[in-house]
Amino acid sequence: MKVPEVIRRPKDLRKEMERKQTRIDTLRRFAQQLTAPPREVKVKSSPDPARFQALLAEAADEEQDLKKLEEERMQAMTEAVLAFSALPDERMIRIMELRYLEERSWEEIAEEMYMSESWTLKLHKAAVAVLCSNEE
């Protein structure tokens, strides 16, 4: 896997996990609505137990997928940490961890590192260059 992919993978997987979790929550809400007591508003059809079971089964499948994504994200984070450990400077390592593993903003990173944003960005650029040269 190329360095940019290794760096971005944990964040991409986190976003995919969030989408899955939203879908699971939506499916469960729909299933609850199917079993909720009737409201004063008249409904054209009666609750469908098969639809309820289908929604719950789909939610369970999504939860299984979510668990796989969690494992994949942990693996991706491990790969990123290993790549970062090859950097020659502790500050570079910390910047990469904060940016790609903790998903911090440049402003937050600069503040935590007691550096200017421009210096933080320069160190980041140098770190990426080192990682890319190590790849070849």
Short mmCIF file of N, CA and C in Angstrom, two decimals:
data_model
loop_
_atom_site.label_atom_id
_atom_site.label_comp_id
_atom_site.label_asym_id
_atom_site.label_seq_id
_atom_site.Cartn_x
_atom_site.Cartn_y
_atom_site.Cartn_z
N MET A 1 0.85 -1.18 0.00
CA MET A 1 0.00 0.00 0.00
C MET A 1 0.90 1.24 0.00
N LYS A 2 0.55 2.22 -0.79
CA LYS A 2 1.32 3.46 -0.91
C LYS A 2 1.12 4.32 0.34
N VAL A 3 2.11 5.18 0.61
CA VAL A 3 2.09 6.02 1.80
C VAL A 3 0.81 6.85 1.91
N PRO A 4 0.38 7.56 0.87
CA PRO A 4 -0.86 8.34 1.03
C PRO A 4 -2.05 7.47 1.45
N GLU A 5 -2.12 6.25 0.93
CA GLU A 5 -3.22 5.35 1.30
C GLU A 5 -3.11 4.94 2.76
N VAL A 6 -1.89 4.63 3.20
CA VAL A 6 -1.67 4.23 4.59
C VAL A 6 -2.06 5.36 5.53
N ILE A 7 -1.73 6.57 5.14
CA ILE A 7 -2.02 7.74 5.98
C ILE A 7 -3.52 8.01 6.05
N ARG A 8 -4.22 7.92 4.92
CA ARG A 8 -5.65 8.27 4.88
C ARG A 8 -6.57 7.14 5.32
N ARG A 9 -6.13 5.92 5.28
CA ARG A 9 -7.00 4.76 5.51
C ARG A 9 -7.75 4.81 6.85
N PRO A 10 -7.09 5.11 7.99
CA PRO A 10 -7.85 5.15 9.26
C PRO A 10 -9.03 6.12 9.23
N LYS A 11 -8.82 7.30 8.65
CA LYS A 11 -9.91 8.30 8.59
C LYS A 11 -11.02 7.83 7.67
N ASP A 12 -10.65 7.27 6.51
CA ASP A 12 -11.66 6.77 5.57
C ASP A 12 -12.50 5.67 6.21
N LEU A 13 -11.85 4.79 6.95
CA LEU A 13 -12.57 3.70 7.61
C LEU A 13 -13.47 4.24 8.72
N ARG A 14 -13.00 5.26 9.46
CA ARG A 14 -13.84 5.85 10.50
C ARG A 14 -15.11 6.43 9.90
N LYS A 15 -14.96 7.12 8.76
CA LYS A 15 -16.13 7.70 8.09
C LYS A 15 -17.09 6.61 7.63
N GLU A 16 -16.55 5.53 7.09
CA GLU A 16 -17.40 4.43 6.66
C GLU A 16 -18.11 3.80 7.85
N MET A 17 -17.41 3.69 8.98
CA MET A 17 -18.03 3.15 10.20
C MET A 17 -19.17 4.05 10.67
N GLU A 18 -18.98 5.35 10.59
CA GLU A 18 -20.03 6.28 11.00
C GLU A 18 -21.26 6.13 10.10
N ARG A 19 -21.03 5.96 8.79
CA ARG A 19 -22.16 5.76 7.87
C ARG A 19 -22.91 4.47 8.21
N LYS A 20 -22.17 3.41 8.50
CA LYS A 20 -22.80 2.13 8.87
C LYS A 20 -23.62 2.29 10.14
N GLN A 21 -23.04 2.97 11.13
CA GLN A 21 -23.74 3.15 12.40
C GLN A 21 -25.03 3.95 12.20
N THR A 22 -24.98 4.96 11.36
CA THR A 22 -26.18 5.74 11.06
C THR A 22 -27.24 4.85 10.41
N ARG A 23 -26.81 4.00 9.49
CA ARG A 23 -27.74 3.08 8.82
C ARG A 23 -28.35 2.10 9.83
N ILE A 24 -27.53 1.58 10.72
CA ILE A 24 -28.03 0.65 11.75
C ILE A 24 -29.07 1.36 12.62
N ASP A 25 -28.76 2.57 13.05
CA ASP A 25 -29.70 3.32 13.89
C ASP A 25 -31.02 3.57 13.15
N THR A 26 -30.93 3.89 11.87
CA THR A 26 -32.13 4.13 11.06
C THR A 26 -32.96 2.87 10.93
N LEU A 27 -32.31 1.75 10.64
CA LEU A 27 -33.03 0.48 10.52
C LEU A 27 -33.73 0.11 11.81
N ARG A 28 -33.05 0.30 12.92
CA ARG A 28 -33.66 -0.02 14.22
C ARG A 28 -34.85 0.91 14.52
N ARG A 29 -34.71 2.18 14.16
CA ARG A 29 -35.82 3.12 14.35
C ARG A 29 -37.04 2.70 13.54
N PHE A 30 -36.80 2.30 12.28
CA PHE A 30 -37.91 1.84 11.43
C PHE A 30 -38.55 0.60 12.03
N ALA A 31 -37.73 -0.32 12.53
CA ALA A 31 -38.27 -1.55 13.13
C ALA A 31 -39.11 -1.20 14.36
N GLN A 32 -38.66 -0.24 15.16
CA GLN A 32 -39.43 0.17 16.34
C GLN A 32 -40.76 0.80 15.93
N GLN A 33 -40.73 1.57 14.87
CA GLN A 33 -41.96 2.20 14.40
C GLN A 33 -42.98 1.16 13.95
N LEU A 34 -42.48 0.07 13.40
CA LEU A 34 -43.39 -0.99 12.96
C LEU A 34 -44.11 -1.65 14.14
N THR A 35 -43.45 -1.68 15.28
CA THR A 35 -44.05 -2.34 16.45
C THR A 35 -44.65 -1.37 17.44
N ALA A 36 -44.56 -0.06 17.15
CA ALA A 36 -45.11 0.94 18.07
C ALA A 36 -46.63 0.83 18.10
N PRO A 37 -47.22 1.18 19.25
CA PRO A 37 -48.69 1.15 19.33
C PRO A 37 -49.28 2.13 18.33
N PRO A 38 -50.44 1.83 17.82
CA PRO A 38 -51.07 2.69 16.82
C PRO A 38 -51.30 4.09 17.36
N ARG A 39 -51.13 5.05 16.49
CA ARG A 39 -51.38 6.44 16.85
C ARG A 39 -52.83 6.78 16.50
N GLU A 40 -53.19 7.98 16.79
CA GLU A 40 -54.54 8.41 16.46
C GLU A 40 -54.75 8.53 14.96
N VAL A 41 -53.64 8.72 14.24
CA VAL A 41 -53.73 8.83 12.79
C VAL A 41 -53.98 7.43 12.24
N LYS A 42 -54.94 7.32 11.36
CA LYS A 42 -55.25 6.01 10.79
C LYS A 42 -54.19 5.61 9.78
N VAL A 43 -53.77 4.37 9.88
CA VAL A 43 -52.76 3.82 8.98
C VAL A 43 -53.47 2.92 7.99
N LYS A 44 -53.05 2.95 6.74
CA LYS A 44 -53.71 2.17 5.71
C LYS A 44 -53.43 0.67 5.83
N SER A 45 -52.27 0.32 6.41
CA SER A 45 -51.94 -1.11 6.50
C SER A 45 -51.60 -1.47 7.94
N SER A 46 -51.68 -2.75 8.24
CA SER A 46 -51.34 -3.22 9.57
C SER A 46 -49.85 -3.53 9.63
N PRO A 47 -49.27 -3.60 10.84
CA PRO A 47 -47.85 -3.91 10.96
C PRO A 47 -47.52 -5.25 10.30
N ASP A 48 -46.40 -5.28 9.66
CA ASP A 48 -45.96 -6.47 8.94
C ASP A 48 -44.80 -7.12 9.70
N PRO A 49 -45.05 -8.26 10.37
CA PRO A 49 -43.98 -8.90 11.14
C PRO A 49 -42.80 -9.33 10.27
N ALA A 50 -43.07 -9.69 9.03
CA ALA A 50 -41.99 -10.10 8.14
C ALA A 50 -41.07 -8.90 7.85
N ARG A 51 -41.67 -7.73 7.67
CA ARG A 51 -40.87 -6.52 7.43
C ARG A 51 -40.05 -6.18 8.66
N PHE A 52 -40.62 -6.33 9.83
CA PHE A 52 -39.92 -6.09 11.09
C PHE A 52 -38.70 -7.00 11.18
N GLN A 53 -38.90 -8.29 10.92
CA GLN A 53 -37.79 -9.25 10.98
C GLN A 53 -36.73 -8.93 9.93
N ALA A 54 -37.16 -8.51 8.75
CA ALA A 54 -36.21 -8.18 7.69
C ALA A 54 -35.35 -6.97 8.09
N LEU A 55 -35.98 -5.97 8.71
CA LEU A 55 -35.22 -4.81 9.15
C LEU A 55 -34.22 -5.17 10.24
N LEU A 56 -34.64 -5.99 11.18
CA LEU A 56 -33.72 -6.42 12.24
C LEU A 56 -32.58 -7.26 11.68
N ALA A 57 -32.88 -8.13 10.73
CA ALA A 57 -31.84 -8.95 10.11
C ALA A 57 -30.85 -8.06 9.36
N GLU A 58 -31.37 -7.06 8.66
CA GLU A 58 -30.49 -6.14 7.93
C GLU A 58 -29.61 -5.35 8.90
N ALA A 59 -30.19 -4.93 10.01
CA ALA A 59 -29.41 -4.21 11.03
C ALA A 59 -28.32 -5.12 11.60
N ALA A 60 -28.64 -6.38 11.84
CA ALA A 60 -27.64 -7.32 12.36
C ALA A 60 -26.50 -7.52 11.36
N ASP A 61 -26.85 -7.61 10.08
CA ASP A 61 -25.82 -7.73 9.04
C ASP A 61 -24.91 -6.50 9.03
N GLU A 62 -25.52 -5.34 9.14
CA GLU A 62 -24.75 -4.10 9.16
C GLU A 62 -23.83 -4.06 10.39
N GLU A 63 -24.31 -4.56 11.52
CA GLU A 63 -23.48 -4.59 12.73
C GLU A 63 -22.27 -5.51 12.54
N GLN A 64 -22.46 -6.62 11.85
CA GLN A 64 -21.34 -7.52 11.55
C GLN A 64 -20.32 -6.80 10.67
N ASP A 65 -20.82 -6.09 9.65
CA ASP A 65 -19.94 -5.32 8.78
C ASP A 65 -19.18 -4.26 9.58
N LEU A 66 -19.87 -3.64 10.52
CA LEU A 66 -19.26 -2.61 11.35
C LEU A 66 -18.12 -3.20 12.18
N LYS A 67 -18.31 -4.38 12.73
CA LYS A 67 -17.25 -5.03 13.51
C LYS A 67 -16.03 -5.31 12.63
N LYS A 68 -16.26 -5.74 11.40
CA LYS A 68 -15.15 -5.99 10.47
C LYS A 68 -14.41 -4.69 10.16
N LEU A 69 -15.19 -3.62 9.98
CA LEU A 69 -14.57 -2.32 9.71
C LEU A 69 -13.73 -1.85 10.90
N GLU A 70 -14.22 -2.10 12.11
CA GLU A 70 -13.46 -1.72 13.30
C GLU A 70 -12.12 -2.44 13.34
N GLU A 71 -12.14 -3.74 13.03
CA GLU A 71 -10.90 -4.52 12.99
C GLU A 71 -9.98 -4.00 11.90
N GLU A 72 -10.55 -3.70 10.74
CA GLU A 72 -9.77 -3.19 9.62
C GLU A 72 -9.16 -1.83 9.97
N ARG A 73 -9.92 -1.00 10.67
CA ARG A 73 -9.40 0.31 11.06
C ARG A 73 -8.25 0.18 12.06
N MET A 74 -8.37 -0.75 12.99
CA MET A 74 -7.28 -0.97 13.94
C MET A 74 -6.02 -1.42 13.20
N GLN A 75 -6.18 -2.29 12.22
CA GLN A 75 -5.05 -2.74 11.42
C GLN A 75 -4.45 -1.57 10.64
N ALA A 76 -5.31 -0.73 10.06
CA ALA A 76 -4.83 0.42 9.31
C ALA A 76 -4.09 1.41 10.21
N MET A 77 -4.58 1.59 11.42
CA MET A 77 -3.90 2.48 12.37
C MET A 77 -2.54 1.92 12.76
N THR A 78 -2.47 0.61 12.93
CA THR A 78 -1.20 -0.04 13.25
C THR A 78 -0.20 0.17 12.10
N GLU A 79 -0.66 -0.01 10.87
CA GLU A 79 0.21 0.20 9.71
C GLU A 79 0.70 1.65 9.65
N ALA A 80 -0.19 2.58 9.94
CA ALA A 80 0.20 4.00 9.93
C ALA A 80 1.24 4.28 11.02
N VAL A 81 1.03 3.74 12.21
CA VAL A 81 1.98 3.93 13.31
C VAL A 81 3.35 3.37 12.94
N LEU A 82 3.35 2.20 12.31
CA LEU A 82 4.61 1.61 11.88
C LEU A 82 5.31 2.48 10.83
N ALA A 83 4.54 3.02 9.91
CA ALA A 83 5.12 3.91 8.90
C ALA A 83 5.68 5.17 9.57
N PHE A 84 4.94 5.73 10.50
CA PHE A 84 5.38 6.95 11.18
C PHE A 84 6.64 6.70 12.01
N SER A 85 6.78 5.51 12.56
CA SER A 85 7.94 5.22 13.42
C SER A 85 9.25 5.26 12.64
N ALA A 86 9.17 5.23 11.31
CA ALA A 86 10.38 5.31 10.48
C ALA A 86 10.88 6.74 10.34
N LEU A 87 10.12 7.69 10.80
CA LEU A 87 10.52 9.10 10.68
C LEU A 87 11.68 9.40 11.63
N PRO A 88 12.60 10.29 11.20
CA PRO A 88 13.81 10.56 11.99
C PRO A 88 13.60 11.52 13.16
N ASP A 89 12.48 12.19 13.22
CA ASP A 89 12.27 13.24 14.22
C ASP A 89 10.98 12.97 15.00
N GLU A 90 11.07 13.04 16.31
CA GLU A 90 9.90 12.81 17.17
C GLU A 90 8.78 13.80 16.89
N ARG A 91 9.15 15.03 16.54
CA ARG A 91 8.12 16.03 16.24
C ARG A 91 7.34 15.64 14.98
N MET A 92 8.04 15.11 14.00
CA MET A 92 7.37 14.66 12.78
C MET A 92 6.40 13.52 13.10
N ILE A 93 6.88 12.60 13.90
CA ILE A 93 6.03 11.46 14.29
C ILE A 93 4.77 11.97 14.98
N ARG A 94 4.93 12.87 15.92
CA ARG A 94 3.79 13.38 16.69
C ARG A 94 2.82 14.15 15.79
N ILE A 95 3.35 14.94 14.87
CA ILE A 95 2.48 15.68 13.94
C ILE A 95 1.66 14.71 13.11
N MET A 96 2.28 13.66 12.60
CA MET A 96 1.58 12.68 11.78
C MET A 96 0.51 11.95 12.60
N GLU A 97 0.84 11.61 13.84
CA GLU A 97 -0.15 10.94 14.70
C GLU A 97 -1.34 11.84 14.97
N LEU A 98 -1.04 13.09 15.32
CA LEU A 98 -2.13 14.02 15.62
C LEU A 98 -3.01 14.26 14.40
N ARG A 99 -2.39 14.39 13.25
CA ARG A 99 -3.16 14.71 12.04
C ARG A 99 -3.96 13.51 11.53
N TYR A 100 -3.31 12.36 11.44
CA TYR A 100 -3.94 11.23 10.75
C TYR A 100 -4.57 10.18 11.66
N LEU A 101 -4.14 10.10 12.88
CA LEU A 101 -4.75 9.14 13.79
C LEU A 101 -5.77 9.80 14.71
N GLU A 102 -5.46 11.00 15.17
CA GLU A 102 -6.39 11.72 16.05
C GLU A 102 -7.24 12.73 15.28
N GLU A 103 -6.92 12.91 14.00
CA GLU A 103 -7.68 13.79 13.10
C GLU A 103 -7.83 15.21 13.63
N ARG A 104 -6.74 15.75 14.10
CA ARG A 104 -6.74 17.13 14.62
C ARG A 104 -6.54 18.13 13.49
N SER A 105 -6.98 19.34 13.71
CA SER A 105 -6.78 20.42 12.74
C SER A 105 -5.34 20.92 12.84
N TRP A 106 -4.90 21.63 11.81
CA TRP A 106 -3.54 22.17 11.83
C TRP A 106 -3.36 23.15 12.99
N GLU A 107 -4.40 23.92 13.26
CA GLU A 107 -4.34 24.87 14.38
C GLU A 107 -4.14 24.14 15.71
N GLU A 108 -4.90 23.09 15.92
CA GLU A 108 -4.78 22.31 17.16
C GLU A 108 -3.40 21.66 17.28
N ILE A 109 -2.90 21.16 16.17
CA ILE A 109 -1.57 20.52 16.19
C ILE A 109 -0.50 21.54 16.54
N ALA A 110 -0.56 22.69 15.88
CA ALA A 110 0.44 23.74 16.15
C ALA A 110 0.40 24.16 17.61
N GLU A 111 -0.81 24.30 18.14
CA GLU A 111 -0.96 24.70 19.54
C GLU A 111 -0.38 23.65 20.47
N GLU A 112 -0.69 22.39 20.22
CA GLU A 112 -0.17 21.32 21.09
C GLU A 112 1.35 21.18 20.99
N MET A 113 1.88 21.44 19.79
CA MET A 113 3.32 21.27 19.58
C MET A 113 4.11 22.54 19.93
N TYR A 114 3.41 23.60 20.33
CA TYR A 114 4.04 24.89 20.64
C TYR A 114 4.85 25.41 19.45
N MET A 115 4.25 25.33 18.26
CA MET A 115 4.89 25.80 17.04
C MET A 115 3.88 26.64 16.26
N SER A 116 4.39 27.36 15.29
CA SER A 116 3.49 28.08 14.40
C SER A 116 2.86 27.08 13.43
N GLU A 117 1.73 27.47 12.86
CA GLU A 117 1.09 26.59 11.88
C GLU A 117 1.99 26.38 10.67
N SER A 118 2.67 27.44 10.25
CA SER A 118 3.53 27.31 9.06
C SER A 118 4.67 26.33 9.32
N TRP A 119 5.25 26.37 10.50
CA TRP A 119 6.34 25.44 10.82
C TRP A 119 5.78 24.01 10.94
N THR A 120 4.61 23.88 11.48
CA THR A 120 3.96 22.57 11.57
C THR A 120 3.75 21.99 10.18
N LEU A 121 3.26 22.82 9.27
CA LEU A 121 3.03 22.38 7.89
C LEU A 121 4.34 22.00 7.19
N LYS A 122 5.41 22.75 7.46
CA LYS A 122 6.71 22.43 6.86
C LYS A 122 7.21 21.07 7.37
N LEU A 123 7.09 20.85 8.67
CA LEU A 123 7.51 19.55 9.23
C LEU A 123 6.66 18.42 8.67
N HIS A 124 5.37 18.67 8.50
CA HIS A 124 4.48 17.66 7.93
C HIS A 124 4.92 17.32 6.51
N LYS A 125 5.19 18.35 5.73
CA LYS A 125 5.62 18.14 4.34
C LYS A 125 6.92 17.33 4.30
N ALA A 126 7.83 17.67 5.18
CA ALA A 126 9.10 16.93 5.25
C ALA A 126 8.87 15.48 5.66
N ALA A 127 7.95 15.26 6.59
CA ALA A 127 7.65 13.90 7.05
C ALA A 127 7.07 13.07 5.91
N VAL A 128 6.17 13.65 5.15
CA VAL A 128 5.57 12.94 4.01
C VAL A 128 6.65 12.62 2.98
N ALA A 129 7.56 13.56 2.75
CA ALA A 129 8.66 13.33 1.80
C ALA A 129 9.53 12.17 2.26
N VAL A 130 9.83 12.12 3.55
CA VAL A 130 10.65 11.01 4.09
C VAL A 130 9.91 9.69 3.92
N LEU A 131 8.64 9.68 4.26
CA LEU A 131 7.86 8.44 4.13
C LEU A 131 7.81 7.97 2.67
N CYS A 132 7.64 8.90 1.76
CA CYS A 132 7.58 8.54 0.33
C CYS A 132 8.94 8.05 -0.17
N SER A 133 10.03 8.64 0.33
CA SER A 133 11.35 8.19 -0.10
C SER A 133 11.67 6.81 0.48
N ASN A 134 11.17 6.52 1.67
CA ASN A 134 11.36 5.20 2.29
C ASN A 134 10.61 4.12 1.51
N GLU A 135 9.54 4.53 0.86
CA GLU A 135 8.70 3.60 0.13
C GLU A 135 9.40 3.06 -1.11
N GLU A 136 10.25 3.86 -1.68
CA GLU A 136 10.93 3.47 -2.94
C GLU A 136 12.06 2.55 -2.70
#
